[in-house]
Short mmCIF file of C-alpha atoms in Angstrom, two decimals:
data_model
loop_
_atom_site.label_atom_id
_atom_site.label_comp_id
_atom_site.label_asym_id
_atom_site.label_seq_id
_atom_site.Cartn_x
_atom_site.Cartn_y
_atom_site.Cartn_z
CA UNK A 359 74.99 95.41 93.33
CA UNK A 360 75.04 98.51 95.32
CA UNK A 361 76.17 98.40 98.87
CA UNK A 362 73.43 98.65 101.47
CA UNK A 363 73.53 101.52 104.01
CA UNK A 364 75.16 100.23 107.14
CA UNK A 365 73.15 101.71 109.39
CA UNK A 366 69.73 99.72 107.47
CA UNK A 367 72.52 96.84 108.00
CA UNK A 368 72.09 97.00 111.52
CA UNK A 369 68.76 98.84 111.80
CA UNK A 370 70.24 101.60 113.74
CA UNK A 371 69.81 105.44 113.37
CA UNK A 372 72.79 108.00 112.57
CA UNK A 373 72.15 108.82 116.62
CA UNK A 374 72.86 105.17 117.84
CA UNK A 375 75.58 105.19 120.83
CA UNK A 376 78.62 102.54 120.40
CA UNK A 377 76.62 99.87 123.27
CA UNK A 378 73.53 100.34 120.85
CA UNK A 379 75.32 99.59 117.89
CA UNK A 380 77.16 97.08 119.37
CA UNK A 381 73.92 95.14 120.61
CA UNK A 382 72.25 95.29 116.88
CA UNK A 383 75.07 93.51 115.48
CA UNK A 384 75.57 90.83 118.27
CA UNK A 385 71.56 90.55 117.18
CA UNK A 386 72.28 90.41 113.39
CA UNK A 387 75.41 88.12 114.31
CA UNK A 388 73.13 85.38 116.40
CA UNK A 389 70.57 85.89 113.59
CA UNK A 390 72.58 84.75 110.42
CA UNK A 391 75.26 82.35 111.71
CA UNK A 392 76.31 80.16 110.12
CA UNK A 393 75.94 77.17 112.69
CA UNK A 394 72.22 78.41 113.08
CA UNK A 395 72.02 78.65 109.33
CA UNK A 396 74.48 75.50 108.15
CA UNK A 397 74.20 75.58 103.98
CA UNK A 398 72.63 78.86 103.85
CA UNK A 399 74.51 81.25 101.50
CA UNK A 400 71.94 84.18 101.80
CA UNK A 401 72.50 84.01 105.71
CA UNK A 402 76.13 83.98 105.38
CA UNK A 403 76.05 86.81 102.96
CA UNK A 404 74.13 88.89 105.69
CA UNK A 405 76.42 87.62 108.04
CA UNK A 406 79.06 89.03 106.35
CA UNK A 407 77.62 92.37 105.78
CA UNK A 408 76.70 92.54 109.25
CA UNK A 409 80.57 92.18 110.34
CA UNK A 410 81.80 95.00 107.89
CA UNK A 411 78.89 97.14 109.22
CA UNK A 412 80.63 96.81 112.24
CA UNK A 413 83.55 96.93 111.79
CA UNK A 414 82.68 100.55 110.38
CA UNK A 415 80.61 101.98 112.63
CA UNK A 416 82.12 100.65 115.92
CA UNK A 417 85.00 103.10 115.06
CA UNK A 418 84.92 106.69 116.01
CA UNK A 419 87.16 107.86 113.21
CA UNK A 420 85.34 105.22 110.74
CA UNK A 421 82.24 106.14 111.88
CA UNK A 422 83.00 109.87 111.30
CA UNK A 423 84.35 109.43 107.54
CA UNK A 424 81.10 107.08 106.72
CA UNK A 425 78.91 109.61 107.62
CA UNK A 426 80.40 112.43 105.97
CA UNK A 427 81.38 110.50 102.69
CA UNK A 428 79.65 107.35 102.55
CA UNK A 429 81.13 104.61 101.07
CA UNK A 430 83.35 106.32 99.09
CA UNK A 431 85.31 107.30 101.99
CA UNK A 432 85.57 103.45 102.93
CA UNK A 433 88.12 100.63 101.02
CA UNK A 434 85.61 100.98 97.92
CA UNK A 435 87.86 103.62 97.10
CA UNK A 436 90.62 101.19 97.57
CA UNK A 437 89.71 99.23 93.99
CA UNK A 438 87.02 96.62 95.36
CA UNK A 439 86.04 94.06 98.18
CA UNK A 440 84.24 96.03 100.87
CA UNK A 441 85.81 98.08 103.64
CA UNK A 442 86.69 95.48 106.05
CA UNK A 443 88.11 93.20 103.51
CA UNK A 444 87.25 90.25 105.68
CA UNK A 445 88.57 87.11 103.51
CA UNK A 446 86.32 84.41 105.18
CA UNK A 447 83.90 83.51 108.34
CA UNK A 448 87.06 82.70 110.26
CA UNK A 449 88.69 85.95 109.83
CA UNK A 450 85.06 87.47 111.54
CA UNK A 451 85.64 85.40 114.23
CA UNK A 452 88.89 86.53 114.31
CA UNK A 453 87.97 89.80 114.71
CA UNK A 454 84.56 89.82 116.46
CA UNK A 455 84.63 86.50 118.75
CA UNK A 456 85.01 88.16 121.74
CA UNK A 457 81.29 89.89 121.81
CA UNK A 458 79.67 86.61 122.15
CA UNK A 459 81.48 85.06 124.65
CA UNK A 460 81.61 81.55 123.29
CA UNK A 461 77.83 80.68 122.53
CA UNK A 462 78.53 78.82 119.73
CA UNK A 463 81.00 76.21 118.22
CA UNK A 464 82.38 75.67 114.87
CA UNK A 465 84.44 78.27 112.88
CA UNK A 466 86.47 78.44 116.03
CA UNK A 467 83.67 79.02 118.19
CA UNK A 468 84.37 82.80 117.89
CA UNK A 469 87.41 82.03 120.03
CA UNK A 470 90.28 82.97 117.09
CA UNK A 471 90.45 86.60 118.63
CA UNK A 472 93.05 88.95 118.07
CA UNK A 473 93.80 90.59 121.55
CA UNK A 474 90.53 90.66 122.79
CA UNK A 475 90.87 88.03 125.39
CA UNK A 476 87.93 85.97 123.81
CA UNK A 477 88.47 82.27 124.41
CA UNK A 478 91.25 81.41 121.73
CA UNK A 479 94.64 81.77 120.51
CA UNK A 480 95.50 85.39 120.11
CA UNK A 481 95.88 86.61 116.79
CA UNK A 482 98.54 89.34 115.71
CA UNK A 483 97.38 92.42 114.20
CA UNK A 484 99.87 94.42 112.19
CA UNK A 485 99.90 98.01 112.64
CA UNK A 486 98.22 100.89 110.53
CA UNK A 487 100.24 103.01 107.60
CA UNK A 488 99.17 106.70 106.60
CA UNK A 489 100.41 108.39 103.76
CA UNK A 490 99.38 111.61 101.89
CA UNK A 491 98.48 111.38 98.21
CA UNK A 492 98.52 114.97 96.41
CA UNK A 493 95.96 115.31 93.72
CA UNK A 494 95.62 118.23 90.61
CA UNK A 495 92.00 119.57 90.29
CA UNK A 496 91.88 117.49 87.23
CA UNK A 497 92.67 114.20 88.75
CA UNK A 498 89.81 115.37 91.83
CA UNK A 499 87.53 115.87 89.21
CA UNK A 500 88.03 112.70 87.22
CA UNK A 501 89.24 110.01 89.48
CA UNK A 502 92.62 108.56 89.46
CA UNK A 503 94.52 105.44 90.25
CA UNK A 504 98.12 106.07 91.69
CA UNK A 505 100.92 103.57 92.45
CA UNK A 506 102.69 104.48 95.41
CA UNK A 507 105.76 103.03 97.19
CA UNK A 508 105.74 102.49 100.48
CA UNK A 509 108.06 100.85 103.00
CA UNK A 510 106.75 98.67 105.55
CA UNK A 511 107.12 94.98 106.92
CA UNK A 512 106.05 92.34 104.61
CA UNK A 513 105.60 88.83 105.63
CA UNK A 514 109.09 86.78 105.37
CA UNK A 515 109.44 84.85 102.13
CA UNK A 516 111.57 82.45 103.58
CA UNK A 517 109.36 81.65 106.28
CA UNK A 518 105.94 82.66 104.72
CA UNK A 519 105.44 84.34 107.43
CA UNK A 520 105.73 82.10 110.71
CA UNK A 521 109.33 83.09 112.04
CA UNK A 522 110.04 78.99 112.31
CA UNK A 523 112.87 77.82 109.94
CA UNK A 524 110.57 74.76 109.17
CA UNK A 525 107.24 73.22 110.20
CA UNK A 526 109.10 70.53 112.54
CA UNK A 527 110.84 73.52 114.58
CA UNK A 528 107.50 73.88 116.77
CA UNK A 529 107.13 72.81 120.46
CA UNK A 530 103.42 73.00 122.20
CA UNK A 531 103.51 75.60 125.03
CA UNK A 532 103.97 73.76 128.32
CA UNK A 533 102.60 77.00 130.08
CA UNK A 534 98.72 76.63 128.62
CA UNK A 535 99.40 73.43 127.02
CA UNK A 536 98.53 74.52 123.46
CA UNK A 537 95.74 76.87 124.08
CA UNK A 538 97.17 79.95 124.12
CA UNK A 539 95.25 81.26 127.41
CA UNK A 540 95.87 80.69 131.40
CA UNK A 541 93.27 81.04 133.90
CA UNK A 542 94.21 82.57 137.69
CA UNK A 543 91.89 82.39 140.50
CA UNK A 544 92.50 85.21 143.27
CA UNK A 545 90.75 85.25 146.28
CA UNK A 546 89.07 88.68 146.91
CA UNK A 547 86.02 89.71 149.62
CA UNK A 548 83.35 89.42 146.88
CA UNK A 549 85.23 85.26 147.21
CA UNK A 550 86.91 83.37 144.29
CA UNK A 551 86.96 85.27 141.20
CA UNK A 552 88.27 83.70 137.74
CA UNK A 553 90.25 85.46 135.18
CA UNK A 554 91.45 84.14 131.78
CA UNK A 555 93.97 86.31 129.69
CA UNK A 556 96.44 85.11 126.90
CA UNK A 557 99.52 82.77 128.42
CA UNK A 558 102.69 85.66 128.73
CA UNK A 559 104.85 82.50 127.69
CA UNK A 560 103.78 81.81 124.37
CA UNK A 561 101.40 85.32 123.85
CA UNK A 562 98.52 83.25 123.51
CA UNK A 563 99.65 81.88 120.11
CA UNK A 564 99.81 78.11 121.93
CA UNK A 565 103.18 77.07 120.45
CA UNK A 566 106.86 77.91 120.50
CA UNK A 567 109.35 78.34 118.19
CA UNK A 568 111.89 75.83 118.78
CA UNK A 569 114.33 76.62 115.97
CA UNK A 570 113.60 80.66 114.47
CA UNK A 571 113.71 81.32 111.01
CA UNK A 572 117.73 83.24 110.20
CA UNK A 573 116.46 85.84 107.77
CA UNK A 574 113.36 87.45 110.24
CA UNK A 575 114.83 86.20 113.47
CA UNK A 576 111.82 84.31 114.13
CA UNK A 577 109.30 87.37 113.86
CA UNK A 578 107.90 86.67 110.43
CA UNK A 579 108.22 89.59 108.83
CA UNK A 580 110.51 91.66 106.93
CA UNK A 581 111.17 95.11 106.16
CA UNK A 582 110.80 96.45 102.79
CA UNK A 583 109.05 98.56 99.93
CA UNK A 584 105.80 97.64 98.18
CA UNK A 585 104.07 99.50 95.05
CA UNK A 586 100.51 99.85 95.87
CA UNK A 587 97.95 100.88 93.47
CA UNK A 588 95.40 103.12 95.08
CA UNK A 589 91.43 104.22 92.96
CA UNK A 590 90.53 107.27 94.13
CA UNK A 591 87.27 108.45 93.23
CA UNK A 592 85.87 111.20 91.51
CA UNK A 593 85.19 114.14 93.98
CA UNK A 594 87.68 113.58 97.22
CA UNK A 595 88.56 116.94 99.56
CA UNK A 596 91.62 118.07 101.57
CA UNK A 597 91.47 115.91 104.25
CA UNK A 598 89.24 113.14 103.35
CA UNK A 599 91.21 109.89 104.14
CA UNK A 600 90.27 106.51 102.57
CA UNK A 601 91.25 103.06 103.32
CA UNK A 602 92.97 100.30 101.73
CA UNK A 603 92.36 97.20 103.71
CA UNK A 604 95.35 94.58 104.76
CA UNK A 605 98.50 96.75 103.15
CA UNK A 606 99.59 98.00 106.33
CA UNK A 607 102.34 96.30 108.07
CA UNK A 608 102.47 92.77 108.47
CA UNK A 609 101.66 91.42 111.64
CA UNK A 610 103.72 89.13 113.15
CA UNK A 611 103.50 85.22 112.49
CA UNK A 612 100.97 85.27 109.73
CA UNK A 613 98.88 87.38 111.46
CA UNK A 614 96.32 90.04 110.42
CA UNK A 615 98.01 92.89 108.35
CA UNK A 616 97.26 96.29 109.34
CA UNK A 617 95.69 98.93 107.00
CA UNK A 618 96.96 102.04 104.49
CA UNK A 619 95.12 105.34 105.45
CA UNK A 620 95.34 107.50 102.69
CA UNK A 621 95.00 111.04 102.98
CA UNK A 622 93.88 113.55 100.56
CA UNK A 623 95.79 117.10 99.50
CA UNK A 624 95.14 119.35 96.83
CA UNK A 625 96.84 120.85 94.49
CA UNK A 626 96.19 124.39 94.23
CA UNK A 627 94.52 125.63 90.63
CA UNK A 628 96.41 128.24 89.06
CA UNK A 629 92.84 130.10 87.99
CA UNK A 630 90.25 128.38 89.81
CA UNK A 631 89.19 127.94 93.61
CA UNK A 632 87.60 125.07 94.76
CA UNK A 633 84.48 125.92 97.53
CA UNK A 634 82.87 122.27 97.97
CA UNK A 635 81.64 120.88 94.56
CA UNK A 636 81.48 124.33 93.20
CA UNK A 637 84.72 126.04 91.45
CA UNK A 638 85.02 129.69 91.25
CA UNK A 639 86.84 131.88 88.48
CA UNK A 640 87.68 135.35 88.80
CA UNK A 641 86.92 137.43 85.72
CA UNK A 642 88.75 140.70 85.14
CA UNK A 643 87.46 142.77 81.99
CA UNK A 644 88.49 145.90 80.89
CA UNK A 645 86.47 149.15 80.77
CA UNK A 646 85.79 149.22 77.11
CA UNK A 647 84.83 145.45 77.35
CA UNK A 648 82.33 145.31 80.35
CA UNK A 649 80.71 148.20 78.87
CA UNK A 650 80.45 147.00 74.93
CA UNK A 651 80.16 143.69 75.93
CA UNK A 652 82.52 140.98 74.51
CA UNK A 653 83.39 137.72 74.40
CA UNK A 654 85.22 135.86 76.99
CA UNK A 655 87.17 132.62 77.32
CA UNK A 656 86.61 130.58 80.64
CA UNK A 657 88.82 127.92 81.80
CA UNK A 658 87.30 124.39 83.35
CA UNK A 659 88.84 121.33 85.03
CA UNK A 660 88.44 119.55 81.03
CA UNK A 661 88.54 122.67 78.56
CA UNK A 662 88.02 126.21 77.95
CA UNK A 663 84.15 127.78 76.77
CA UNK A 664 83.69 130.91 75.37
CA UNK A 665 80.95 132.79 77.62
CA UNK A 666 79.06 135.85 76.01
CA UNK A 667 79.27 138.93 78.21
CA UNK A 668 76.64 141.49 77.93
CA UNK A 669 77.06 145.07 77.36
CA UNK A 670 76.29 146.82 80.62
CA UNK A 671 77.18 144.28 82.41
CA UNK A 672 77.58 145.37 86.02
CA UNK A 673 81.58 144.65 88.27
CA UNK A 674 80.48 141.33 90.74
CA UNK A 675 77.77 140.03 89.24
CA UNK A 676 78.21 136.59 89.03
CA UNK A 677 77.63 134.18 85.57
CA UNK A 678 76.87 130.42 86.73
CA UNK A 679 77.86 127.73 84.10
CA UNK A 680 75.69 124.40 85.68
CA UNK A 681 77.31 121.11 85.72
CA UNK A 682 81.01 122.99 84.92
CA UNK A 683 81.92 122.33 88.97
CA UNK A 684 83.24 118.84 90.29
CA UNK A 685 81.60 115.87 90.95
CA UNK A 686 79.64 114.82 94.42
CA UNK A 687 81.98 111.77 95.91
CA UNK A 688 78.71 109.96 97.07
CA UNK A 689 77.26 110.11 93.16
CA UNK A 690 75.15 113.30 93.70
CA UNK A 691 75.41 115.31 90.41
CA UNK A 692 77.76 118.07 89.94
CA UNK A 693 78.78 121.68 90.97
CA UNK A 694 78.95 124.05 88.92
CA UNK A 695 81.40 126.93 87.67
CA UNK A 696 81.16 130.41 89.16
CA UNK A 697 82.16 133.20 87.08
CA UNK A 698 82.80 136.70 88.93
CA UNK A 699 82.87 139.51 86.84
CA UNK A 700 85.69 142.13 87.80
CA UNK A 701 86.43 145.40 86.00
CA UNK A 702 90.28 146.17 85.75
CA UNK A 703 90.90 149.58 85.85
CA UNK A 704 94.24 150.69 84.17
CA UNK A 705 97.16 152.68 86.40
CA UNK A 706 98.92 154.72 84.07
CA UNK A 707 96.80 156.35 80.77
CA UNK A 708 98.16 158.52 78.10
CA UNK A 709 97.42 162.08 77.56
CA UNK A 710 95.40 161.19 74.58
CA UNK A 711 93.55 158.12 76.74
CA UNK A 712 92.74 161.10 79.58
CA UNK A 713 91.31 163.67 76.67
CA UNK A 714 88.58 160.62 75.32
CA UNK A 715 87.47 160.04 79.06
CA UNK A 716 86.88 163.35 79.65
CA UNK A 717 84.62 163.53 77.05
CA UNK A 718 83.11 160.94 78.59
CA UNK A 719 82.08 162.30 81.66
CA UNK A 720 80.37 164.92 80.19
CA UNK A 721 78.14 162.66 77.50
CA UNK A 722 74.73 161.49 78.51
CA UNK A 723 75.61 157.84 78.93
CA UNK A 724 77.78 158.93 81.53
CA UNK A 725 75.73 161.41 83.25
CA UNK A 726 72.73 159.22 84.74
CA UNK A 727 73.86 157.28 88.02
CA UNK A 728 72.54 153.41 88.67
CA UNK A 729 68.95 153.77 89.82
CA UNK A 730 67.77 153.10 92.83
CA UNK A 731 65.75 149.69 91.59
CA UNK A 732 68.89 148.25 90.63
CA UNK A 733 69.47 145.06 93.37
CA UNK A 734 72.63 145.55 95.15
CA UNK A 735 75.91 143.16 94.59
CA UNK A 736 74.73 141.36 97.98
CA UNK A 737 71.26 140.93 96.76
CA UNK A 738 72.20 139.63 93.50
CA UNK A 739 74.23 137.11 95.50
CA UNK A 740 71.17 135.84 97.65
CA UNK A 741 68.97 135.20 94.16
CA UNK A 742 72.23 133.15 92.51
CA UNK A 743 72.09 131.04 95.95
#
């Protein structure tokens, strides 16, 4: 089933400012949750999409690649399971709890933030990767899967991931007493005012480690290298960046891992130029040919075609072959294949070569000029547009 648009998600326009978009999903959120909604699949579903909505269009730079690719320029593009790649209700929570400020219970009463300072233990977030992937006009034009190595933490295998050396090597923080937040009153001129943050003894996780793990010194992850295999779509540009959700770096104590940010750069084409979906090949033709007409062979991303020249035909006009181009990354058709016809005009001629073309000049063919109802090289260009 085709993804929805995420602005119908939230029933915002293109225009909406980050409060506005912000208040439509706190709207969608209160709508389908799932303690309003308990045994409803179809609400959690919409509860779902409302969160990777979100988590989309709350972010400038996420925001900006959405809108200019779609959601081809989201994880999609990273082989499957939506751009957030939220794994459950509790990882929304996780992620999100802090907008509602604790209206509701259950599923950790949106309280399992990360370092939001909304009402639980904090939750680690590991940090983002970027790496450029360089692509032939071929592979652009057909879509490709690469494996790439990367180096990066990974969560500790001899920990899974917690930093203790066993599950008995805890101790409950005697700071915040398990948890994982302190609350200060100051006294100001306004009178008391209340502040809760994470507890700076235990970082709002609630417990300490009482006896670390040898191998990560108790943070939980390792470094190392990890082959990740990346589907890139049909039709990506220089530039474009996609996103492949959760193989970033490990956080720290089984926390949430951070993302891969692919970038796109192209390889160039020894014979053809890229200008958006369309591609653009530079015909050169000698004298004899442009003028008897001939037969020419054009390369494209896939083959070569044989494309019939006229006789007569005139330097920078321009032959379009439709549906030759690259593909639209969104799924809109194809571009097509530009052919510019040049005329190559030799340096050097022998004597005999000079004698035939001065014949030339003086034979009838040769004598009458382009008239004046012949459409200029710059009007032939605005009718091909």
């Amino acid at each position: 089933m085709a993804k929805r648009d995420y602005y119908e998600v939230l029933g915002v326009s293109k225009n909406a400012s980050a409060e506005e978009i912000k208040k439509a999903y706190r709207k969608k959120a209160i709508q389908y949750h799932p303690d309003k909604n308990p045994g409803d699949k179809e609400a959690e579903e919409k509860f779902k999409e409302a969160a990777e909505a979100y988590e989309v269009l709350r972010d400038p730079n996420k925001k900006q690649r959405y809108d200019q690719f779609g959601h081809a320029g989201m994880g999609g593009a990273a082989g499957g399971g939506g751009f957030s790649g939220f794994s459950d209700i509790e990882d929304i929570f996780s992620a999100f709890g802090d907008i509602f400020g604790g209206h509701f219970g259950g599923f950790g009463g949106f309280g399992s933030s990360r370092s939001y300072g909304g009402g639980g233990r904090r939750v680690a977030r590991g940090s983002d990767l970027r790496v450029k992937v360089r692509l032939t006009l071929s592979e652009i034009a057909n879509g490709v899967e690469k494996k790439i190595k990367v180096k990066k933490y990974v969560e500790c295998q001899h920990c899974n991931g917690t930093g203790a050396k066993d599950a008995s090597a805890y101790s409950t923080c005697s700071t915040c007493r398990g948890s994982g937040r302190v609350t200060r009153v100051a006294n100001t001129l306004l009178g008391q005012m209340q502040t809760t943050s994470a507890c700076p003894t235990c970082q709002g996780e609630g417990k300490i480690i009482t006896d670390k793990c040898t191998h990560c010194a108790g943070e939980g992850v390792t470094r190392d290298e990890e082959i990740i295999p990346i589907k890139i779509p049909a039709g990506v540009g220089e530039g474009m960046q996609l996103n492949v959700t959760g193989k970033g770096n490990a956080a720290r104590r089984g926390g949430i891992s951070g993302d891969l940010l692919v970038v796109i750069t192209e390889e160039d084409h020894p014979e053809l130029v890229r200008d958006g979906n369309n591609l653009i090949y530079n015909l050169f033709l000698s004298f004899p040919e442009i003028t008897l007409g001939t037969t020419a062979e054009i390369p494209t991303v896939e083959s070569k075609v044989k494309v019939k020249i006229e006789a007569g035909t005139q330097p920078e006009k321009i032959l379009r072959l439709r549906g030759k181009g690259l593909p639209d990354v969104n799924g809109y058709g194809r571009g097509d294949l530009l052919v510019r016809i040049h005329v190559w005009i030799p340096k050097k001629l022998t004597p005999e070569e000079k004698k035939m073309l001065e014949k030339l000049l003086d034979s009838p063919g040769f004598q009458e000029g382009p008239s004046s109802s012949e459409k200029t090289f710059f009007e032939k260009m605005k009718d091909m547009f």
